[in-house]
PDB file of C-alpha atoms in Angstrom:
ATOM      1  CA  ALA L1172     133.686 118.378  98.615  1.00 74.00           C
ATOM      2  CA  GLN L1173     136.996 117.441  97.139  1.00 81.00           C
ATOM      3  CA  SER L1174     139.644 115.700  99.195  1.00 89.00           C
ATOM      4  CA  VAL L1175     143.010 114.013  98.788  1.00 94.00           C
ATOM      5  CA  THR L1176     144.513 111.228 100.856  1.00 95.00           C
ATOM      6  CA  GLN L1177     148.145 110.232 100.863  1.00 96.00           C
ATOM      7  CA  PRO L1178     148.138 107.051 102.959  1.00 96.00           C
ATOM      8  CA  ASP L1179     151.888 106.969 103.570  1.00 95.00           C
ATOM      9  CA  ILE L1180     153.282 109.656 105.841  1.00 94.00           C
ATOM     10  CA  HIS L1181     156.874 108.500 105.487  1.00 96.00           C
ATOM     11  CA  ILE L1182     158.565 106.160 103.004  1.00 97.00           C
ATOM     12  CA  THR L1183     162.167 104.994 103.025  1.00 97.00           C
ATOM     13  CA  VAL L1184     163.843 103.471  99.994  1.00 97.00           C
ATOM     14  CA  SER L1185     167.385 102.632  98.998  1.00 97.00           C
ATOM     15  CA  GLU L1186     169.073 104.564  96.255  1.00 97.00           C
ATOM     16  CA  GLY L1187     168.459 102.836  92.925  1.00 97.00           C
ATOM     17  CA  ALA L1188     165.255 101.173  94.098  1.00 97.00           C
ATOM     18  CA  SER L1189     161.898 101.844  92.516  1.00 97.00           C
ATOM     19  CA  LEU L1190     159.370 104.150  94.141  1.00 97.00           C
ATOM     20  CA  GLU L1191     155.616 104.444  94.258  1.00 97.00           C
ATOM     21  CA  LEU L1192     153.825 107.111  96.266  1.00 98.00           C
ATOM     22  CA  ARG L1193     150.108 106.667  96.666  1.00 98.00           C
ATOM     23  CA  CYS L1194     147.418 109.287  96.195  1.00 98.00           C
ATOM     24  CA  ASN L1195     143.663 108.802  96.392  1.00 97.00           C
ATOM     25  CA  TYR L1196     141.222 111.572  95.661  1.00 94.00           C
ATOM     26  CA  SER L1197     137.555 112.286  96.057  1.00 90.00           C
ATOM     27  CA  TYR L1198     135.951 114.542  93.500  1.00 85.00           C
ATOM     28  CA  GLY L1199     132.563 114.784  91.852  1.00 75.00           C
ATOM     29  CA  ALA L1200     133.719 115.190  88.269  1.00 77.00           C
ATOM     30  CA  THR L1201     136.814 114.707  86.164  1.00 76.00           C
ATOM     31  CA  PRO L1202     139.612 116.101  88.295  1.00 85.00           C
ATOM     32  CA  TYR L1203     142.782 117.918  87.453  1.00 88.00           C
ATOM     33  CA  LEU L1204     145.547 116.176  89.387  1.00 92.00           C
ATOM     34  CA  PHE L1205     148.984 117.374  90.378  1.00 94.00           C
ATOM     35  CA  TRP L1206     152.097 116.185  92.124  1.00 97.00           C
ATOM     36  CA  TYR L1207     154.345 118.743  93.770  1.00 96.00           C
ATOM     37  CA  VAL L1208     157.728 118.209  95.428  1.00 96.00           C
ATOM     38  CA  GLN L1209     159.112 120.237  98.298  1.00 93.00           C
ATOM     39  CA  SER L1210     162.802 120.019  99.102  1.00 91.00           C
ATOM     40  CA  PRO L1211     163.836 120.991 102.635  1.00 85.00           C
ATOM     41  CA  GLY L1212     163.468 124.721 103.181  1.00 80.00           C
ATOM     42  CA  GLN L1213     162.110 125.281  99.686  1.00 84.00           C
ATOM     43  CA  GLY L1214     158.781 126.060  98.096  1.00 87.00           C
ATOM     44  CA  LEU L1215     156.697 123.605  96.099  1.00 92.00           C
ATOM     45  CA  GLN L1216     157.738 122.647  92.594  1.00 93.00           C
ATOM     46  CA  LEU L1217     155.333 121.094  90.117  1.00 93.00           C
ATOM     47  CA  LEU L1218     156.448 117.591  89.094  1.00 96.00           C
ATOM     48  CA  LEU L1219     153.602 116.686  86.757  1.00 94.00           C
ATOM     49  CA  LYS L1220     149.906 117.104  86.121  1.00 92.00           C
ATOM     50  CA  TYR L1221     146.974 115.233  84.650  1.00 91.00           C
ATOM     51  CA  PHE L1222     144.392 117.151  82.715  1.00 84.00           C
ATOM     52  CA  SER L1223     142.903 114.771  80.187  1.00 82.00           C
ATOM     53  CA  GLY L1224     143.910 112.226  77.579  1.00 84.00           C
ATOM     54  CA  ASP L1225     146.643 109.689  78.200  1.00 87.00           C
ATOM     55  CA  THR L1226     146.309 108.415  81.760  1.00 90.00           C
ATOM     56  CA  LEU L1227     150.064 107.907  82.123  1.00 96.00           C
ATOM     57  CA  VAL L1228     151.754 111.272  82.427  1.00 95.00           C
ATOM     58  CA  GLN L1229     155.440 112.047  82.429  1.00 96.00           C
ATOM     59  CA  GLY L1230     156.989 114.723  84.566  1.00 95.00           C
ATOM     60  CA  ILE L1231     160.305 116.247  85.412  1.00 94.00           C
ATOM     61  CA  LYS L1232     163.174 114.449  87.118  1.00 93.00           C
ATOM     62  CA  GLY L1233     162.148 111.059  85.681  1.00 96.00           C
ATOM     63  CA  PHE L1234     158.827 110.848  87.528  1.00 97.00           C
ATOM     64  CA  GLU L1235     155.571 109.558  86.084  1.00 97.00           C
ATOM     65  CA  ALA L1236     152.053 109.112  87.414  1.00 98.00           C
ATOM     66  CA  GLU L1237     149.073 107.096  86.332  1.00 96.00           C
ATOM     67  CA  PHE L1238     145.483 108.262  86.611  1.00 94.00           C
ATOM     68  CA  LYS L1239     143.100 105.427  87.411  1.00 94.00           C
ATOM     69  CA  ARG L1240     139.537 106.663  87.454  1.00 91.00           C
ATOM     70  CA  SER L1241     138.100 103.347  88.673  1.00 92.00           C
ATOM     71  CA  GLN L1242     140.333 103.456  91.731  1.00 94.00           C
ATOM     72  CA  SER L1243     140.262 107.254  92.225  1.00 93.00           C
ATOM     73  CA  SER L1244     144.038 107.156  92.329  1.00 96.00           C
ATOM     74  CA  PHE L1245     146.947 109.104  90.909  1.00 97.00           C
ATOM     75  CA  ASN L1246     150.074 107.304  92.117  1.00 98.00           C
ATOM     76  CA  LEU L1247     153.522 108.718  91.512  1.00 98.00           C
ATOM     77  CA  ARG L1248     156.319 106.417  90.352  1.00 98.00           C
ATOM     78  CA  LYS L1249     159.992 106.480  89.604  1.00 98.00           C
ATOM     79  CA  PRO L1250     161.928 103.423  88.409  1.00 97.00           C
ATOM     80  CA  SER L1251     165.221 104.279  90.106  1.00 97.00           C
ATOM     81  CA  VAL L1252     165.447 106.729  92.986  1.00 97.00           C
ATOM     82  CA  HIS L1253     168.389 109.086  93.429  1.00 96.00           C
ATOM     83  CA  TRP L1254     169.560 110.510  96.751  1.00 95.00           C
ATOM     84  CA  SER L1255     168.511 113.960  95.531  1.00 94.00           C
ATOM     85  CA  ASP L1256     164.882 112.784  95.397  1.00 96.00           C
ATOM     86  CA  ALA L1257     164.673 112.922  99.182  1.00 96.00           C
ATOM     87  CA  ALA L1258     161.934 115.476  99.823  1.00 96.00           C
ATOM     88  CA  GLU L1259     158.277 115.795 100.713  1.00 95.00           C
ATOM     89  CA  TYR L1260     155.751 115.040  98.007  1.00 97.00           C
ATOM     90  CA  PHE L1261     152.244 116.453  97.791  1.00 95.00           C
ATOM     91  CA  CYS L1262     149.354 115.285  95.675  1.00 96.00           C
ATOM     92  CA  ALA L1263     146.679 117.872  94.847  1.00 94.00           C
ATOM     93  CA  VAL L1264     143.333 117.931  93.090  1.00 91.00           C
ATOM     94  CA  GLY L1265     141.565 120.809  91.389  1.00 84.00           C
ATOM     95  CA  GLY L1266     138.449 121.283  89.332  1.00 71.00           C
ATOM     96  CA  ASN L1267     135.299 123.287  89.006  1.00 61.00           C
ATOM     97  CA  ALA L1268     132.544 120.787  89.592  1.00 52.00           C
ATOM     98  CA  GLY L1269     129.483 122.676  90.643  1.00 50.00           C
ATOM     99  CA  GLY L1270     130.631 126.061  89.409  1.00 53.00           C
ATOM    100  CA  THR L1271     133.345 128.609  90.016  1.00 55.00           C
ATOM    101  CA  SER L1272     136.135 127.318  92.170  1.00 60.00           C
ATOM    102  CA  TYR L1273     138.681 130.171  91.904  1.00 71.00           C
ATOM    103  CA  GLY L1274     141.311 127.675  90.895  1.00 76.00           C
ATOM    104  CA  LYS L1275     141.129 125.947  94.247  1.00 79.00           C
ATOM    105  CA  LEU L1276     143.617 123.175  94.876  1.00 86.00           C
ATOM    106  CA  THR L1277     143.130 120.680  97.679  1.00 89.00           C
ATOM    107  CA  PHE L1278     146.333 119.123  98.938  1.00 92.00           C
ATOM    108  CA  GLY L1279     147.029 115.808 100.569  1.00 94.00           C
ATOM    109  CA  GLN L1280     148.918 115.595 103.826  1.00 94.00           C
ATOM    110  CA  GLY L1281     152.215 114.902 102.117  1.00 94.00           C
ATOM    111  CA  THR L1282     154.608 111.931 102.007  1.00 96.00           C
ATOM    112  CA  ILE L1283     158.156 112.341 103.237  1.00 95.00           C
ATOM    113  CA  LEU L1284     160.650 110.349 101.191  1.00 97.00           C
ATOM    114  CA  THR L1285     163.952 109.285 102.728  1.00 97.00           C
ATOM    115  CA  VAL L1286     166.600 107.769 100.482  1.00 97.00           C
ATOM    116  CA  HIS L1287     169.271 105.507 101.956  1.00 94.00           C
ATOM    117  CA  PRO L1288     172.616 105.223 100.166  1.00 88.00           C
TER     118      PRO L1288
ATOM    119  CA  ASN A   3     161.894 136.237  85.949  1.00 70.00           C
ATOM    120  CA  ALA A   4     162.083 135.919  89.709  1.00 78.00           C
ATOM    121  CA  GLY A   5     158.716 134.127  89.767  1.00 91.00           C
ATOM    122  CA  VAL A   6     157.067 134.331  93.188  1.00 95.00           C
ATOM    123  CA  THR A   7     159.066 135.896  95.997  1.00 95.00           C
ATOM    124  CA  GLN A   8     158.238 136.213  99.683  1.00 96.00           C
ATOM    125  CA  THR A   9     159.524 138.596 102.325  1.00 96.00           C
ATOM    126  CA  PRO A  10     160.734 137.890 104.979  1.00 96.00           C
ATOM    127  CA  LYS A  11     162.071 134.337 104.962  1.00 94.00           C
ATOM    128  CA  PHE A  12     162.035 133.961 108.738  1.00 95.00           C
ATOM    129  CA  ARG A  13     160.384 135.856 111.566  1.00 96.00           C
ATOM    130  CA  VAL A  14     159.901 135.439 115.285  1.00 97.00           C
ATOM    131  CA  LEU A  15     157.049 137.313 116.945  1.00 96.00           C
ATOM    132  CA  LYS A  16     155.820 137.618 120.485  1.00 97.00           C
ATOM    133  CA  THR A  17     152.172 136.921 121.208  1.00 97.00           C
ATOM    134  CA  GLY A  18     150.083 139.975 120.419  1.00 97.00           C
ATOM    135  CA  GLN A  19     152.532 141.556 117.983  1.00 97.00           C
ATOM    136  CA  SER A  20     151.546 142.304 114.418  1.00 96.00           C
ATOM    137  CA  MET A  21     153.324 141.810 111.128  1.00 95.00           C
ATOM    138  CA  THR A  22     152.818 141.762 107.389  1.00 97.00           C
ATOM    139  CA  LEU A  23     154.115 139.156 104.970  1.00 97.00           C
ATOM    140  CA  LEU A  24     154.724 140.315 101.412  1.00 97.00           C
ATOM    141  CA  CYS A  25     154.269 138.209  98.319  1.00 98.00           C
ATOM    142  CA  ALA A  26     155.312 139.498  94.909  1.00 97.00           C
ATOM    143  CA  GLN A  27     155.028 137.891  91.486  1.00 97.00           C
ATOM    144  CA  ASP A  28     156.394 139.104  88.171  1.00 95.00           C
ATOM    145  CA  MET A  29     154.394 136.783  85.904  1.00 92.00           C
ATOM    146  CA  ASN A  30     151.380 139.074  85.515  1.00 92.00           C
ATOM    147  CA  HIS A  31     149.175 136.470  87.177  1.00 92.00           C
ATOM    148  CA  GLU A  32     145.615 137.353  88.077  1.00 91.00           C
ATOM    149  CA  TYR A  33     145.126 134.910  90.937  1.00 92.00           C
ATOM    150  CA  MET A  34     147.128 134.837  94.129  1.00 95.00           C
ATOM    151  CA  TYR A  35     146.866 132.672  97.237  1.00 95.00           C
ATOM    152  CA  TRP A  36     148.142 132.443 100.790  1.00 97.00           C
ATOM    153  CA  TYR A  37     148.550 129.003 102.391  1.00 96.00           C
ATOM    154  CA  ARG A  38     149.834 127.790 105.695  1.00 96.00           C
ATOM    155  CA  GLN A  39     151.677 124.507 106.027  1.00 93.00           C
ATOM    156  CA  ASP A  40     151.654 122.550 109.256  1.00 92.00           C
ATOM    157  CA  PRO A  41     153.165 119.091 109.831  1.00 86.00           C
ATOM    158  CA  GLY A  42     150.876 116.293 108.696  1.00 83.00           C
ATOM    159  CA  MET A  43     148.220 118.696 107.413  1.00 86.00           C
ATOM    160  CA  GLY A  44     149.431 119.566 103.949  1.00 87.00           C
ATOM    161  CA  LEU A  45     148.686 123.084 102.759  1.00 91.00           C
ATOM    162  CA  ARG A  46     145.558 124.917 103.831  1.00 93.00           C
ATOM    163  CA  LEU A  47     144.241 127.968 102.040  1.00 93.00           C
ATOM    164  CA  ILE A  48     144.004 131.103 104.170  1.00 96.00           C
ATOM    165  CA  HIS A  49     142.885 133.786 101.696  1.00 96.00           C
ATOM    166  CA  TYR A  50     142.997 134.292  97.976  1.00 94.00           C
ATOM    167  CA  SER A  51     142.545 136.990  95.364  1.00 94.00           C
ATOM    168  CA  VAL A  52     141.131 136.716  91.858  1.00 89.00           C
ATOM    169  CA  GLY A  53     142.464 140.082  90.751  1.00 91.00           C
ATOM    170  CA  GLU A  54     143.723 143.480  91.814  1.00 94.00           C
ATOM    171  CA  GLY A  55     141.523 144.982  94.500  1.00 94.00           C
ATOM    172  CA  THR A  56     139.780 141.712  95.363  1.00 93.00           C
ATOM    173  CA  THR A  57     140.212 139.308  98.257  1.00 95.00           C
ATOM    174  CA  ALA A  58     138.256 136.351  99.603  1.00 93.00           C
ATOM    175  CA  LYS A  59     138.405 133.905 102.486  1.00 93.00           C
ATOM    176  CA  GLY A  60     139.770 130.415 102.156  1.00 91.00           C
ATOM    177  CA  GLU A  61     139.544 127.482 104.540  1.00 89.00           C
ATOM    178  CA  VAL A  62     141.334 128.962 107.574  1.00 95.00           C
ATOM    179  CA  PRO A  63     140.990 132.781 107.439  1.00 96.00           C
ATOM    180  CA  ASP A  64     140.548 133.588 111.134  1.00 96.00           C
ATOM    181  CA  GLY A  65     143.255 135.816 112.575  1.00 96.00           C
ATOM    182  CA  TYR A  66     144.516 136.946 109.167  1.00 97.00           C
ATOM    183  CA  ASN A  67     143.784 139.819 106.819  1.00 97.00           C
ATOM    184  CA  VAL A  68     144.963 140.390 103.260  1.00 97.00           C
ATOM    185  CA  SER A  69     145.178 143.129 100.687  1.00 97.00           C
ATOM    186  CA  ARG A  70     145.828 143.216  96.941  1.00 97.00           C
ATOM    187  CA  LEU A  71     146.312 146.877  96.075  1.00 95.00           C
ATOM    188  CA  LYS A  72     148.606 146.082  93.162  1.00 96.00           C
ATOM    189  CA  LYS A  73     148.277 143.147  90.803  1.00 96.00           C
ATOM    190  CA  GLN A  74     151.769 141.912  91.501  1.00 97.00           C
ATOM    191  CA  ASN A  75     151.589 142.045  95.300  1.00 97.00           C
ATOM    192  CA  PHE A  76     149.522 140.139  97.859  1.00 98.00           C
ATOM    193  CA  LEU A  77     149.982 141.018 101.528  1.00 98.00           C
ATOM    194  CA  LEU A  78     149.104 138.807 104.487  1.00 98.00           C
ATOM    195  CA  GLY A  79     148.663 140.500 107.838  1.00 97.00           C
ATOM    196  CA  LEU A  80     148.540 139.182 111.364  1.00 96.00           C
ATOM    197  CA  GLU A  81     147.036 141.854 113.615  1.00 91.00           C
ATOM    198  CA  SER A  82     147.611 140.099 116.932  1.00 96.00           C
ATOM    199  CA  ALA A  83     149.811 137.044 116.574  1.00 96.00           C
ATOM    200  CA  ALA A  84     149.053 133.866 118.517  1.00 97.00           C
ATOM    201  CA  PRO A  85     151.205 130.750 119.061  1.00 97.00           C
ATOM    202  CA  SER A  86     148.680 128.814 116.940  1.00 96.00           C
ATOM    203  CA  GLN A  87     149.854 130.875 113.981  1.00 97.00           C
ATOM    204  CA  THR A  88     153.336 129.390 114.161  1.00 97.00           C
ATOM    205  CA  SER A  89     153.642 127.862 110.712  1.00 97.00           C
ATOM    206  CA  VAL A  90     155.273 128.060 107.328  1.00 95.00           C
ATOM    207  CA  TYR A  91     153.399 130.415 105.011  1.00 97.00           C
ATOM    208  CA  PHE A  92     153.409 129.997 101.271  1.00 96.00           C
ATOM    209  CA  CYS A  93     152.219 132.341  98.611  1.00 96.00           C
ATOM    210  CA  ALA A  94     151.195 131.090  95.182  1.00 95.00           C
ATOM    211  CA  SER A  95     149.907 132.544  91.946  1.00 94.00           C
ATOM    212  CA  LYS A  96     148.349 131.334  88.724  1.00 90.00           C
ATOM    213  CA  SER A  97     147.363 132.798  85.418  1.00 84.00           C
ATOM    214  CA  GLY A  98     145.052 130.699  83.350  1.00 66.00           C
ATOM    215  CA  THR A  99     141.341 130.215  83.523  1.00 70.00           C
ATOM    216  CA  SER A 100     140.936 127.237  81.205  1.00 71.00           C
ATOM    217  CA  GLY A 101     141.994 123.647  81.338  1.00 68.00           C
ATOM    218  CA  SER A 102     144.710 122.477  83.657  1.00 65.00           C
ATOM    219  CA  PHE A 103     146.316 125.930  83.648  1.00 70.00           C
ATOM    220  CA  ALA A 104     143.311 127.100  85.614  1.00 72.00           C
ATOM    221  CA  TYR A 105     144.709 125.139  88.535  1.00 76.00           C
ATOM    222  CA  GLU A 106     148.478 125.169  88.008  1.00 84.00           C
ATOM    223  CA  GLN A 107     149.887 127.267  90.802  1.00 89.00           C
ATOM    224  CA  TYR A 108     153.411 128.609  91.214  1.00 91.00           C
ATOM    225  CA  PHE A 109     154.761 128.804  94.729  1.00 93.00           C
ATOM    226  CA  GLY A 110     157.113 131.103  96.573  1.00 94.00           C
ATOM    227  CA  PRO A 111     159.886 129.803  98.858  1.00 92.00           C
ATOM    228  CA  GLY A 112     157.886 130.298 102.047  1.00 94.00           C
ATOM    229  CA  THR A 113     158.133 132.294 105.266  1.00 95.00           C
ATOM    230  CA  ARG A 114     158.790 130.465 108.508  1.00 95.00           C
ATOM    231  CA  LEU A 115     156.987 132.249 111.328  1.00 97.00           C
ATOM    232  CA  THR A 116     157.355 131.441 115.006  1.00 97.00           C
ATOM    233  CA  VAL A 117     155.088 133.054 117.589  1.00 97.00           C
ATOM    234  CA  THR A 118     156.276 132.744 121.187  1.00 96.00           C
TER     235      THR A 118
END
């Protein structure tokens, strides 16, 4: 069974500081990996995704993530955080190992990011 | 394109009442999903549909029913609401069946439901 763990429930950073949000996954084959962001009272917006190829992927809003197969990780990074980045971030894994999966995504528990001025 | 829309945005129910949540998408997507979001638990799949006229159970289907009579609409019903169903409900849809697009879902803004 596939699973996703986001070890940090809540992270606080100062505006302008760098950010790394951790994501570890469990999956029996090559996964498709996603990061979504949810601003307060809003739906989920796709930040970036990993499908294949280059393990460092770029997303919207200046975010990037690196797929590390040996560590089963897909950590999200941003070199300089802006106050508008305050939100909840979800890592998700999808794939069809073992057959039809109806496009199933498994989400992590989420990491709440607070940005101090 | 409006994308994925959900109606209503907020609702308060008393225990035992029923209601229907409507999800609509204008992207001609085949697949649609209903999730619930609870603090510290991420999103959990309630039901999904792989096309018009089809529905299937997800991880937490008990207490919910769904229908997909039209391709663009996916309805979630609560026949007899319980306080445990207090949650934020999200609808999502996707189109592709190959590569990463097979898993790239587009989300609605959510419905916040409180059952007292």
